[in-house]
Amino acid sequence: MFHDRARIRVEAGRGGDGGLSFRREKHVPRGGPDGGDGGRGGDVVVRADLALRDLSSLQRVKTLRGGRGGPGRGNRRHGADGETIEIRVPVGTQILDPEGALVADLKTPDARFVAGRGGAGGRGNARFATPTRQTPRFAETGLPGEEAELELRLKLVVDAALAGFPNAGKSSLLRRISNAKPKVADYPFTTIEPVLGTVDGPDARQLTVADVPGLIEGAADGAGLGHEFLAHLERARLLVHVLDAAEPDLEQRFRTIDRELAAYGAGLDERPQIVVLNKIDLVQELPELGVDDPRILRVIPTSTVTGAGIDELKRALFELCPVESPDATEGTLPEFLEYRPNARRRPPFRILRTDRGYRVVGTPRSEQELEDALRRTGIKPGAEVEVEGETLEWQ
């Protein structure tokens, strides 16, 4: 099944705790603090992959967690950074926050999006040594990584897309011109999910063509299957409007689909088109479209049964699809994108790890916030927690 939407929760890795250690060597009875810093938590990264076609690989994935940073150790050895988790999605995937705002649009191959940054590692006790505090018996705990709820939506990036009424012969046409093998049958809505095909042309050039479920009147308002899949027409550089030549009143059928494209928006009603008059093997004379529209670049009669017009259609596709996408963002797209969730505020306090337990520096906003922060450090029952000069025992 084709999946063009997914919801995921990302939890970047927590930073490692700073080391609490003192130099202990022969002939050095009072070695100073030598605890190293904790490693940084692992990020969660989303990358666009040309080899993927949909989001089906994420349907069973609920939470993506970055690796936790390693703890600092003696002899000023820093902890290892946590493992970065990278998930791959199809080119054309959009990423939205819980409010539905677009935060990233991965419409170029290998575009990289940092969905969550790992937390900073805690400083080891060697970092707190001063001339007046030569044996600090505390070190910082690592900070938690960023967390976010994200929605992924796929909008196919294709050179051309087939549009038209159900049973107009779009799937048969895609079979004829490409390597795709969509289901073909003599009833409406045979295609219930987008199908991609690759068309081979001269000079080893290839085009990607999509067949989307047939549109009906009211599709832009949710009728039929069109509303769910109209988004996949947005990034097609050329629309191939397929009409059944054996049906009466071709102009009216053309106008009906055109109104649905305009009602949906996103510039679909302005996209250049090839109009294909399909199934000409079923008529005695070639019909006239009767539409004078500057968007129509070519009108091509075809028959998937006899093969008439198929070569002409393929030539037109390569002629009318530019080599480079007109909305290419080359030179303006950064090497990678980074999402910083606003909801994740840095707490107004830090937790230090001591040789007896933990010390809280700063003022928590609430008791619950402090309890949650201590639990995330991995505190064990019986550990001492020093808060504003008062020592408590964790239960």
mmCIF file of C-alpha atoms in Angstrom:
data_model
loop_
_atom_site.group_PDB
_atom_site.id
_atom_site.type_symbol
_atom_site.label_atom_id
_atom_site.label_comp_id
_atom_site.label_asym_id
_atom_site.label_seq_id
_atom_site.Cartn_x
_atom_site.Cartn_y
_atom_site.Cartn_z
ATOM 1 C CA MET A 1 0.000 0.000 0.000
ATOM 2 C CA PHE A 2 1.173 3.512 -0.829
ATOM 3 C CA HIS A 3 1.682 5.694 2.267
ATOM 4 C CA ASP A 4 2.144 9.439 1.839
ATOM 5 C CA ARG A 5 1.739 10.454 5.499
ATOM 6 C CA ALA A 6 3.357 9.491 8.785
ATOM 7 C CA ARG A 7 3.601 10.786 12.338
ATOM 8 C CA ILE A 8 6.747 10.392 14.388
ATOM 9 C CA ARG A 9 8.078 11.493 17.738
ATOM 10 C CA VAL A 10 11.753 12.395 17.917
ATOM 11 C CA GLU A 11 13.793 12.355 21.092
ATOM 12 C CA ALA A 12 17.390 13.447 20.663
ATOM 13 C CA GLY A 13 19.939 11.838 22.956
ATOM 14 C CA ARG A 14 20.765 13.099 26.408
ATOM 15 C CA GLY A 15 24.264 14.386 27.021
ATOM 16 C CA GLY A 16 26.619 12.267 29.099
ATOM 17 C CA ASP A 17 27.385 13.168 32.704
ATOM 18 C CA GLY A 18 30.629 14.882 33.531
ATOM 19 C CA GLY A 19 33.273 12.785 35.246
ATOM 20 C CA LEU A 20 33.764 13.033 39.002
ATOM 21 C CA SER A 21 37.315 11.821 39.482
ATOM 22 C CA PHE A 22 40.612 12.696 41.167
ATOM 23 C CA ARG A 23 44.102 11.856 40.061
ATOM 24 C CA ARG A 24 45.398 8.833 41.936
ATOM 25 C CA GLU A 25 48.968 7.813 41.135
ATOM 26 C CA LYS A 26 51.947 6.562 42.995
ATOM 27 C CA HIS A 27 53.945 9.386 44.574
ATOM 28 C CA VAL A 28 51.026 11.767 43.902
ATOM 29 C CA PRO A 29 49.023 11.477 47.149
ATOM 30 C CA ARG A 30 46.874 14.534 46.530
ATOM 31 C CA GLY A 31 46.243 14.608 42.815
ATOM 32 C CA GLY A 32 43.816 17.216 41.593
ATOM 33 C CA PRO A 33 40.424 16.727 39.906
ATOM 34 C CA ASP A 34 40.678 15.055 36.505
ATOM 35 C CA GLY A 35 37.088 14.222 35.527
ATOM 36 C CA GLY A 36 36.459 14.731 31.805
ATOM 37 C CA ASP A 37 33.345 16.149 30.142
ATOM 38 C CA GLY A 38 30.408 14.002 29.104
ATOM 39 C CA GLY A 39 29.782 13.348 25.420
ATOM 40 C CA ARG A 40 27.101 15.169 23.463
ATOM 41 C CA GLY A 41 23.774 13.410 22.882
ATOM 42 C CA GLY A 42 23.029 12.045 19.425
ATOM 43 C CA ASP A 43 20.888 14.013 16.945
ATOM 44 C CA VAL A 44 17.858 12.759 15.043
ATOM 45 C CA VAL A 45 18.265 13.528 11.323
ATOM 46 C CA VAL A 46 15.902 13.137 8.368
ATOM 47 C CA ARG A 47 17.458 12.742 4.897
ATOM 48 C CA ALA A 48 15.817 12.706 1.452
ATOM 49 C CA ASP A 49 16.595 9.525 -0.489
ATOM 50 C CA LEU A 50 15.923 9.129 -4.215
ATOM 51 C CA ALA A 51 15.592 5.371 -3.831
ATOM 52 C CA LEU A 52 12.442 5.614 -1.707
ATOM 53 C CA ARG A 53 8.951 6.022 -3.136
ATOM 54 C CA ASP A 54 6.716 6.440 -0.074
ATOM 55 C CA LEU A 55 6.623 6.625 3.743
ATOM 56 C CA SER A 56 5.638 3.004 4.348
ATOM 57 C CA SER A 57 8.881 2.320 6.265
ATOM 58 C CA LEU A 58 7.744 4.726 9.005
ATOM 59 C CA GLN A 59 4.247 3.335 9.533
ATOM 60 C CA ARG A 60 5.350 1.154 12.444
ATOM 61 C CA VAL A 61 7.898 3.598 13.820
ATOM 62 C CA LYS A 62 6.506 5.609 16.734
ATOM 63 C CA THR A 63 9.568 7.126 18.380
ATOM 64 C CA LEU A 64 13.071 7.837 17.102
ATOM 65 C CA ARG A 65 15.694 8.253 19.817
ATOM 66 C CA GLY A 66 19.226 9.540 19.488
ATOM 67 C CA GLY A 67 21.973 7.809 21.451
ATOM 68 C CA ARG A 68 22.980 9.029 24.891
ATOM 69 C CA GLY A 69 26.386 10.609 25.286
ATOM 70 C CA GLY A 70 29.030 8.681 27.181
ATOM 71 C CA PRO A 71 30.085 9.812 30.680
ATOM 72 C CA GLY A 72 33.320 11.648 31.295
ATOM 73 C CA ARG A 73 36.109 9.621 32.877
ATOM 74 C CA GLY A 74 39.245 10.081 34.859
ATOM 75 C CA ASN A 75 42.462 11.472 33.412
ATOM 76 C CA ARG A 76 40.300 14.179 31.709
ATOM 77 C CA ARG A 77 38.926 11.691 29.197
ATOM 78 C CA HIS A 78 35.784 12.958 27.506
ATOM 79 C CA GLY A 79 32.809 10.687 26.946
ATOM 80 C CA ALA A 80 31.918 9.556 23.437
ATOM 81 C CA ASP A 81 29.180 11.429 21.580
ATOM 82 C CA GLY A 82 25.854 9.630 21.320
ATOM 83 C CA GLU A 83 24.882 7.879 18.101
ATOM 84 C CA THR A 84 23.078 10.053 15.569
ATOM 85 C CA ILE A 85 19.909 8.401 14.265
ATOM 86 C CA GLU A 86 19.209 9.060 10.580
ATOM 87 C CA ILE A 87 15.940 8.180 8.910
ATOM 88 C CA ARG A 88 15.477 8.294 5.148
ATOM 89 C CA VAL A 89 12.368 9.566 3.423
ATOM 90 C CA PRO A 90 11.411 10.070 -0.239
ATOM 91 C CA VAL A 91 12.389 13.240 -2.052
ATOM 92 C CA GLY A 92 9.444 15.634 -1.781
ATOM 93 C CA THR A 93 8.681 14.955 1.890
ATOM 94 C CA GLN A 94 7.415 17.917 3.894
ATOM 95 C CA ILE A 95 7.799 18.060 7.671
ATOM 96 C CA LEU A 96 5.236 19.907 9.787
ATOM 97 C CA ASP A 97 5.086 20.764 13.492
ATOM 98 C CA PRO A 98 2.077 19.883 15.718
ATOM 99 C CA GLU A 99 0.352 23.151 14.732
ATOM 100 C CA GLY A 100 0.598 22.237 11.048
ATOM 101 C CA ALA A 101 3.290 24.813 10.222
ATOM 102 C CA LEU A 102 5.848 23.768 7.604
ATOM 103 C CA VAL A 103 9.322 23.464 9.110
ATOM 104 C CA ALA A 104 11.167 21.686 6.282
ATOM 105 C CA ASP A 105 10.605 20.737 2.646
ATOM 106 C CA LEU A 106 13.014 18.040 1.451
ATOM 107 C CA LYS A 107 12.498 18.399 -2.289
ATOM 108 C CA THR A 108 16.091 17.844 -3.388
ATOM 109 C CA PRO A 109 18.071 14.585 -3.162
ATOM 110 C CA ASP A 110 20.153 14.210 0.003
ATOM 111 C CA ALA A 111 18.573 17.282 1.639
ATOM 112 C CA ARG A 112 19.238 16.891 5.363
ATOM 113 C CA PHE A 113 17.021 18.048 8.225
ATOM 114 C CA VAL A 114 18.002 17.978 11.900
ATOM 115 C CA ALA A 115 14.729 17.204 13.663
ATOM 116 C CA GLY A 116 16.259 17.198 17.147
ATOM 117 C CA ARG A 117 19.604 18.256 18.562
ATOM 118 C CA GLY A 118 21.240 16.119 21.217
ATOM 119 C CA GLY A 119 21.783 17.592 24.660
ATOM 120 C CA ALA A 120 25.116 19.005 25.736
ATOM 121 C CA GLY A 121 27.384 16.857 27.864
ATOM 122 C CA GLY A 122 27.970 17.789 31.472
ATOM 123 C CA ARG A 123 31.262 19.311 32.522
ATOM 124 C CA GLY A 124 33.615 17.166 34.562
ATOM 125 C CA ASN A 125 34.888 18.275 37.956
ATOM 126 C CA ALA A 126 38.245 19.232 36.408
ATOM 127 C CA ARG A 127 36.427 22.182 34.787
ATOM 128 C CA PHE A 128 35.360 23.577 38.182
ATOM 129 C CA ALA A 129 38.775 23.750 39.792
ATOM 130 C CA THR A 130 39.888 27.246 40.820
ATOM 131 C CA PRO A 131 42.710 28.572 43.032
ATOM 132 C CA THR A 132 40.246 28.760 45.938
ATOM 133 C CA ARG A 133 38.355 25.542 45.101
ATOM 134 C CA GLN A 134 41.029 23.017 44.325
ATOM 135 C CA THR A 135 39.050 19.797 44.966
ATOM 136 C CA PRO A 136 35.526 20.251 43.548
ATOM 137 C CA ARG A 137 33.501 17.168 44.483
ATOM 138 C CA PHE A 138 30.798 17.663 41.914
ATOM 139 C CA ALA A 139 30.294 17.489 38.155
ATOM 140 C CA GLU A 140 27.436 18.418 35.842
ATOM 141 C CA THR A 141 24.874 15.985 34.552
ATOM 142 C CA GLY A 142 24.196 16.002 30.827
ATOM 143 C CA LEU A 143 21.313 18.038 29.404
ATOM 144 C CA PRO A 144 18.307 16.317 27.812
ATOM 145 C CA GLY A 145 18.005 16.337 24.032
ATOM 146 C CA GLU A 146 15.274 18.114 22.110
ATOM 147 C CA GLU A 147 11.913 16.418 21.692
ATOM 148 C CA ALA A 148 9.236 17.033 19.074
ATOM 149 C CA GLU A 149 6.094 15.582 17.522
ATOM 150 C CA LEU A 150 6.290 15.820 13.721
ATOM 151 C CA GLU A 151 4.042 15.003 10.793
ATOM 152 C CA LEU A 152 5.527 13.896 7.475
ATOM 153 C CA ARG A 153 3.644 14.458 4.213
ATOM 154 C CA LEU A 154 4.884 13.318 0.837
ATOM 155 C CA LYS A 155 4.301 15.343 -2.304
ATOM 156 C CA LEU A 156 5.749 13.451 -5.230
ATOM 157 C CA VAL A 157 8.461 15.196 -7.240
ATOM 158 C CA VAL A 158 7.869 14.095 -10.836
ATOM 159 C CA ASP A 159 8.422 15.442 -14.327
ATOM 160 C CA ALA A 160 4.861 14.817 -15.502
ATOM 161 C CA ALA A 161 1.617 13.598 -13.952
ATOM 162 C CA LEU A 162 -1.395 12.004 -15.598
ATOM 163 C CA ALA A 163 -4.708 13.632 -14.677
ATOM 164 C CA GLY A 164 -8.248 12.940 -15.807
ATOM 165 C CA PHE A 165 -11.510 11.172 -15.114
ATOM 166 C CA PRO A 166 -11.577 7.585 -13.816
ATOM 167 C CA ASN A 167 -11.377 4.944 -16.548
ATOM 168 C CA ALA A 168 -9.886 7.371 -19.075
ATOM 169 C CA GLY A 169 -7.027 4.921 -19.679
ATOM 170 C CA LYS A 170 -4.308 6.624 -17.636
ATOM 171 C CA SER A 171 -2.924 3.389 -16.195
ATOM 172 C CA SER A 172 -2.804 1.726 -19.615
ATOM 173 C CA LEU A 173 -1.056 4.798 -20.969
ATOM 174 C CA LEU A 174 1.560 4.685 -18.210
ATOM 175 C CA ARG A 175 2.167 1.000 -18.964
ATOM 176 C CA ARG A 176 2.758 1.866 -22.626
ATOM 177 C CA ILE A 177 5.205 4.728 -22.147
ATOM 178 C CA SER A 178 7.138 3.583 -19.050
ATOM 179 C CA ASN A 179 8.404 0.635 -17.052
ATOM 180 C CA ALA A 180 5.501 0.841 -14.580
ATOM 181 C CA LYS A 181 3.022 -2.028 -14.273
ATOM 182 C CA PRO A 182 -0.103 -0.511 -12.718
ATOM 183 C CA LYS A 183 -3.307 -2.484 -12.377
ATOM 184 C CA VAL A 184 -5.524 -2.149 -15.468
ATOM 185 C CA ALA A 185 -9.224 -3.042 -15.599
ATOM 186 C CA ASP A 186 -12.399 -1.884 -17.328
ATOM 187 C CA TYR A 187 -14.009 -0.153 -14.357
ATOM 188 C CA PRO A 188 -13.580 3.215 -12.586
ATOM 189 C CA PHE A 189 -11.062 3.748 -9.772
ATOM 190 C CA THR A 190 -8.847 0.825 -10.711
ATOM 191 C CA THR A 191 -5.973 3.025 -9.531
ATOM 192 C CA ILE A 192 -6.433 3.838 -5.843
ATOM 193 C CA GLU A 193 -2.909 5.050 -5.106
ATOM 194 C CA PRO A 194 -0.220 6.910 -7.086
ATOM 195 C CA VAL A 195 1.982 4.836 -9.390
ATOM 196 C CA LEU A 196 5.372 6.019 -10.655
ATOM 197 C CA GLY A 197 6.962 5.053 -13.932
ATOM 198 C CA THR A 198 10.270 5.880 -15.608
ATOM 199 C CA VAL A 199 10.239 6.832 -19.285
ATOM 200 C CA ASP A 200 13.481 6.203 -21.171
ATOM 201 C CA GLY A 201 14.433 8.724 -23.830
ATOM 202 C CA PRO A 202 17.283 9.745 -26.074
ATOM 203 C CA ASP A 203 20.799 10.356 -24.761
ATOM 204 C CA ALA A 204 20.097 8.126 -21.730
ATOM 205 C CA ARG A 205 17.758 10.769 -20.334
ATOM 206 C CA GLN A 206 14.855 9.603 -18.175
ATOM 207 C CA LEU A 207 11.602 11.170 -17.002
ATOM 208 C CA THR A 208 9.476 10.240 -14.022
ATOM 209 C CA VAL A 209 5.739 10.143 -14.694
ATOM 210 C CA ALA A 210 3.028 9.627 -12.064
ATOM 211 C CA ASP A 211 -0.444 8.169 -12.473
ATOM 212 C CA VAL A 212 -2.756 9.397 -9.712
ATOM 213 C CA PRO A 213 -6.271 8.178 -8.935
ATOM 214 C CA GLY A 214 -8.925 9.563 -11.268
ATOM 215 C CA LEU A 215 -10.617 12.865 -10.453
ATOM 216 C CA ILE A 216 -14.345 13.477 -10.365
ATOM 217 C CA GLU A 217 -16.407 16.614 -9.977
ATOM 218 C CA GLY A 218 -16.005 17.862 -6.419
ATOM 219 C CA ALA A 219 -12.575 16.259 -5.949
ATOM 220 C CA ALA A 220 -11.085 19.459 -4.512
ATOM 221 C CA ASP A 221 -13.790 19.325 -1.800
ATOM 222 C CA GLY A 222 -13.076 15.712 -0.933
ATOM 223 C CA ALA A 223 -15.263 13.779 -3.363
ATOM 224 C CA GLY A 224 -13.938 10.474 -4.670
ATOM 225 C CA LEU A 225 -10.232 9.790 -4.237
ATOM 226 C CA GLY A 226 -8.991 13.027 -5.786
ATOM 227 C CA HIS A 227 -8.778 15.194 -2.669
ATOM 228 C CA GLU A 228 -6.301 12.842 -0.995
ATOM 229 C CA PHE A 229 -3.955 12.690 -3.977
ATOM 230 C CA LEU A 230 -4.278 16.110 -5.661
ATOM 231 C CA ALA A 231 -1.220 17.181 -3.665
ATOM 232 C CA HIS A 232 0.899 14.829 -5.785
ATOM 233 C CA LEU A 233 0.190 16.989 -8.848
ATOM 234 C CA GLU A 234 1.665 20.099 -7.219
ATOM 235 C CA ARG A 235 5.277 19.434 -8.163
ATOM 236 C CA ALA A 236 4.713 17.968 -11.597
ATOM 237 C CA ARG A 237 6.287 20.248 -14.176
ATOM 238 C CA LEU A 238 3.822 19.131 -16.820
ATOM 239 C CA LEU A 239 0.276 17.798 -16.599
ATOM 240 C CA VAL A 240 -0.847 15.141 -19.061
ATOM 241 C CA HIS A 241 -4.612 15.583 -19.209
ATOM 242 C CA VAL A 242 -6.061 12.295 -20.424
ATOM 243 C CA LEU A 243 -9.535 12.280 -22.015
ATOM 244 C CA ASP A 244 -11.509 9.298 -23.276
ATOM 245 C CA ALA A 245 -11.970 10.064 -26.986
ATOM 246 C CA ALA A 246 -14.996 7.773 -27.094
ATOM 247 C CA GLU A 247 -16.924 9.870 -24.568
ATOM 248 C CA PRO A 248 -19.199 12.709 -25.762
ATOM 249 C CA ASP A 249 -18.605 16.421 -25.073
ATOM 250 C CA LEU A 250 -14.840 16.384 -24.591
ATOM 251 C CA GLU A 251 -14.748 20.136 -23.978
ATOM 252 C CA GLN A 252 -17.125 19.849 -21.019
ATOM 253 C CA ARG A 253 -15.104 16.989 -19.514
ATOM 254 C CA PHE A 254 -11.923 19.030 -19.926
ATOM 255 C CA ARG A 255 -13.532 22.026 -18.186
ATOM 256 C CA THR A 256 -14.775 19.881 -15.300
ATOM 257 C CA ILE A 257 -11.293 18.621 -14.437
ATOM 258 C CA ASP A 258 -9.873 22.103 -14.997
ATOM 259 C CA ARG A 259 -12.290 23.536 -12.418
ATOM 260 C CA GLU A 260 -11.172 20.969 -9.872
ATOM 261 C CA LEU A 261 -7.529 21.892 -10.433
ATOM 262 C CA ALA A 262 -8.371 25.584 -9.975
ATOM 263 C CA ALA A 263 -10.432 24.879 -6.848
ATOM 264 C CA TYR A 264 -7.547 22.976 -5.284
ATOM 265 C CA GLY A 265 -5.130 25.832 -5.915
ATOM 266 C CA ALA A 266 -1.328 25.553 -5.657
ATOM 267 C CA GLY A 267 -1.082 26.824 -9.259
ATOM 268 C CA LEU A 268 -2.426 23.599 -10.787
ATOM 269 C CA ASP A 269 -4.742 25.552 -13.099
ATOM 270 C CA GLU A 270 -1.706 27.413 -14.492
ATOM 271 C CA ARG A 271 0.446 24.347 -15.191
ATOM 272 C CA PRO A 272 1.290 23.631 -18.865
ATOM 273 C CA GLN A 273 -0.545 20.619 -20.265
ATOM 274 C CA ILE A 274 -0.474 17.972 -22.917
ATOM 275 C CA VAL A 275 -4.007 16.848 -23.725
ATOM 276 C CA VAL A 276 -4.154 13.179 -24.691
ATOM 277 C CA LEU A 277 -7.234 11.985 -26.578
ATOM 278 C CA ASN A 278 -7.009 8.341 -25.610
ATOM 279 C CA LYS A 279 -8.849 5.240 -26.912
ATOM 280 C CA ILE A 280 -9.013 6.467 -30.521
ATOM 281 C CA ASP A 281 -9.330 2.814 -31.568
ATOM 282 C CA LEU A 282 -12.950 3.024 -30.380
ATOM 283 C CA VAL A 283 -13.994 5.889 -32.678
ATOM 284 C CA GLN A 284 -14.504 6.141 -36.428
ATOM 285 C CA GLU A 285 -13.116 9.690 -36.737
ATOM 286 C CA LEU A 286 -10.665 11.636 -34.619
ATOM 287 C CA PRO A 287 -12.628 14.001 -32.359
ATOM 288 C CA GLU A 288 -11.899 17.709 -31.971
ATOM 289 C CA LEU A 289 -11.225 19.041 -28.497
ATOM 290 C CA GLY A 290 -12.628 22.490 -29.226
ATOM 291 C CA VAL A 291 -10.613 24.227 -26.502
ATOM 292 C CA ASP A 292 -8.360 27.200 -27.236
ATOM 293 C CA ASP A 293 -6.136 27.571 -24.200
ATOM 294 C CA PRO A 294 -2.516 28.812 -24.044
ATOM 295 C CA ARG A 295 -1.723 26.225 -21.373
ATOM 296 C CA ILE A 296 -2.331 23.393 -23.841
ATOM 297 C CA LEU A 297 1.027 22.850 -25.512
ATOM 298 C CA ARG A 298 0.055 19.785 -27.553
ATOM 299 C CA VAL A 299 -3.026 17.668 -28.326
ATOM 300 C CA ILE A 300 -2.100 14.048 -29.091
ATOM 301 C CA PRO A 301 -4.503 11.253 -30.084
ATOM 302 C CA THR A 302 -3.398 7.859 -28.723
ATOM 303 C CA SER A 303 -4.451 4.245 -28.473
ATOM 304 C CA THR A 304 -2.882 1.927 -25.935
ATOM 305 C CA VAL A 305 -4.323 -1.021 -27.859
ATOM 306 C CA THR A 306 -2.807 -0.279 -31.275
ATOM 307 C CA GLY A 307 0.101 1.888 -30.066
ATOM 308 C CA ALA A 308 -0.975 4.854 -32.188
ATOM 309 C CA GLY A 309 0.441 8.147 -30.925
ATOM 310 C CA ILE A 310 2.542 6.570 -28.164
ATOM 311 C CA ASP A 311 5.899 7.468 -29.713
ATOM 312 C CA GLU A 312 4.652 10.995 -30.429
ATOM 313 C CA LEU A 313 3.589 11.357 -26.781
ATOM 314 C CA LYS A 314 6.986 10.210 -25.525
ATOM 315 C CA ARG A 315 8.769 12.667 -27.818
ATOM 316 C CA ALA A 316 6.504 15.474 -26.588
ATOM 317 C CA LEU A 317 7.247 14.645 -22.967
ATOM 318 C CA PHE A 318 10.997 14.971 -23.460
ATOM 319 C CA GLU A 319 10.574 18.079 -25.589
ATOM 320 C CA LEU A 320 8.260 19.904 -23.197
ATOM 321 C CA CYS A 321 9.772 18.859 -19.836
ATOM 322 C CA PRO A 322 12.799 21.082 -19.182
ATOM 323 C CA VAL A 323 15.977 19.418 -18.048
ATOM 324 C CA GLU A 324 16.075 21.476 -14.850
ATOM 325 C CA SER A 325 13.080 22.057 -12.631
ATOM 326 C CA PRO A 326 11.816 25.641 -12.903
ATOM 327 C CA ASP A 327 11.426 25.930 -9.143
ATOM 328 C CA ALA A 328 14.867 24.534 -8.359
ATOM 329 C CA THR A 329 16.362 26.169 -5.311
ATOM 330 C CA GLU A 330 20.002 25.537 -6.158
ATOM 331 C CA GLY A 331 22.186 28.089 -4.460
ATOM 332 C CA THR A 332 19.476 29.035 -1.933
ATOM 333 C CA LEU A 333 18.920 25.732 -0.137
ATOM 334 C CA PRO A 334 21.292 25.344 2.826
ATOM 335 C CA GLU A 335 23.410 22.249 3.173
ATOM 336 C CA PHE A 336 21.120 21.079 5.958
ATOM 337 C CA LEU A 337 18.077 22.349 7.815
ATOM 338 C CA GLU A 338 17.665 22.429 11.564
ATOM 339 C CA TYR A 339 14.470 22.473 13.590
ATOM 340 C CA ARG A 340 14.553 23.985 17.064
ATOM 341 C CA PRO A 341 11.275 23.258 18.883
ATOM 342 C CA ASN A 342 10.052 26.358 20.738
ATOM 343 C CA ALA A 343 8.337 24.269 23.363
ATOM 344 C CA ARG A 344 11.643 22.940 24.675
ATOM 345 C CA ARG A 345 12.996 25.665 26.949
ATOM 346 C CA ARG A 346 16.289 25.343 28.749
ATOM 347 C CA PRO A 347 15.540 24.858 32.462
ATOM 348 C CA PRO A 348 16.587 27.699 34.796
ATOM 349 C CA PHE A 349 18.673 25.305 36.863
ATOM 350 C CA ARG A 350 21.419 22.730 36.508
ATOM 351 C CA ILE A 351 21.895 19.439 38.276
ATOM 352 C CA LEU A 352 25.381 18.639 39.531
ATOM 353 C CA ARG A 353 26.474 15.122 40.395
ATOM 354 C CA THR A 354 28.374 14.893 43.706
ATOM 355 C CA ASP A 355 30.147 12.062 45.493
ATOM 356 C CA ARG A 356 27.028 11.609 47.670
ATOM 357 C CA GLY A 357 24.256 12.264 45.173
ATOM 358 C CA TYR A 358 23.115 15.437 43.395
ATOM 359 C CA ARG A 359 23.119 19.179 43.925
ATOM 360 C CA VAL A 360 20.590 21.526 42.290
ATOM 361 C CA VAL A 361 21.958 24.916 41.264
ATOM 362 C CA GLY A 362 19.317 27.481 40.370
ATOM 363 C CA THR A 363 15.585 27.629 41.052
ATOM 364 C CA PRO A 364 13.225 25.117 39.405
ATOM 365 C CA ARG A 365 9.900 26.502 38.201
ATOM 366 C CA SER A 366 8.026 23.763 40.026
ATOM 367 C CA GLU A 367 8.590 20.652 42.093
ATOM 368 C CA GLN A 368 7.310 18.521 39.216
ATOM 369 C CA GLU A 369 9.884 19.997 36.834
ATOM 370 C CA LEU A 370 12.666 19.176 39.308
ATOM 371 C CA GLU A 371 11.381 15.628 39.856
ATOM 372 C CA ASP A 372 11.174 14.984 36.116
ATOM 373 C CA ALA A 373 14.705 16.313 35.610
ATOM 374 C CA LEU A 374 16.107 14.126 38.380
ATOM 375 C CA ARG A 375 14.382 11.034 37.020
ATOM 376 C CA ARG A 376 15.935 11.673 33.611
ATOM 377 C CA THR A 377 19.397 11.673 35.215
ATOM 378 C CA GLY A 378 18.780 8.090 36.375
ATOM 379 C CA ILE A 379 18.663 8.891 40.085
ATOM 380 C CA LYS A 380 18.351 5.879 42.393
ATOM 381 C CA PRO A 381 16.355 5.586 45.646
ATOM 382 C CA GLY A 382 18.382 6.643 48.665
ATOM 383 C CA ALA A 383 20.489 9.197 46.763
ATOM 384 C CA GLU A 384 21.000 12.581 48.447
ATOM 385 C CA VAL A 385 19.718 15.692 46.708
ATOM 386 C CA GLU A 386 20.898 19.091 47.905
ATOM 387 C CA VAL A 387 18.400 21.874 47.096
ATOM 388 C CA GLU A 388 18.933 25.449 48.335
ATOM 389 C CA GLY A 389 21.159 24.299 51.196
ATOM 390 C CA GLU A 390 18.753 21.555 52.306
ATOM 391 C CA THR A 391 19.705 17.898 51.846
ATOM 392 C CA LEU A 392 16.880 15.520 50.916
ATOM 393 C CA GLU A 393 16.801 11.765 50.303
ATOM 394 C CA TRP A 394 15.294 10.574 47.021
ATOM 395 C CA GLN A 395 12.517 8.050 47.581
#
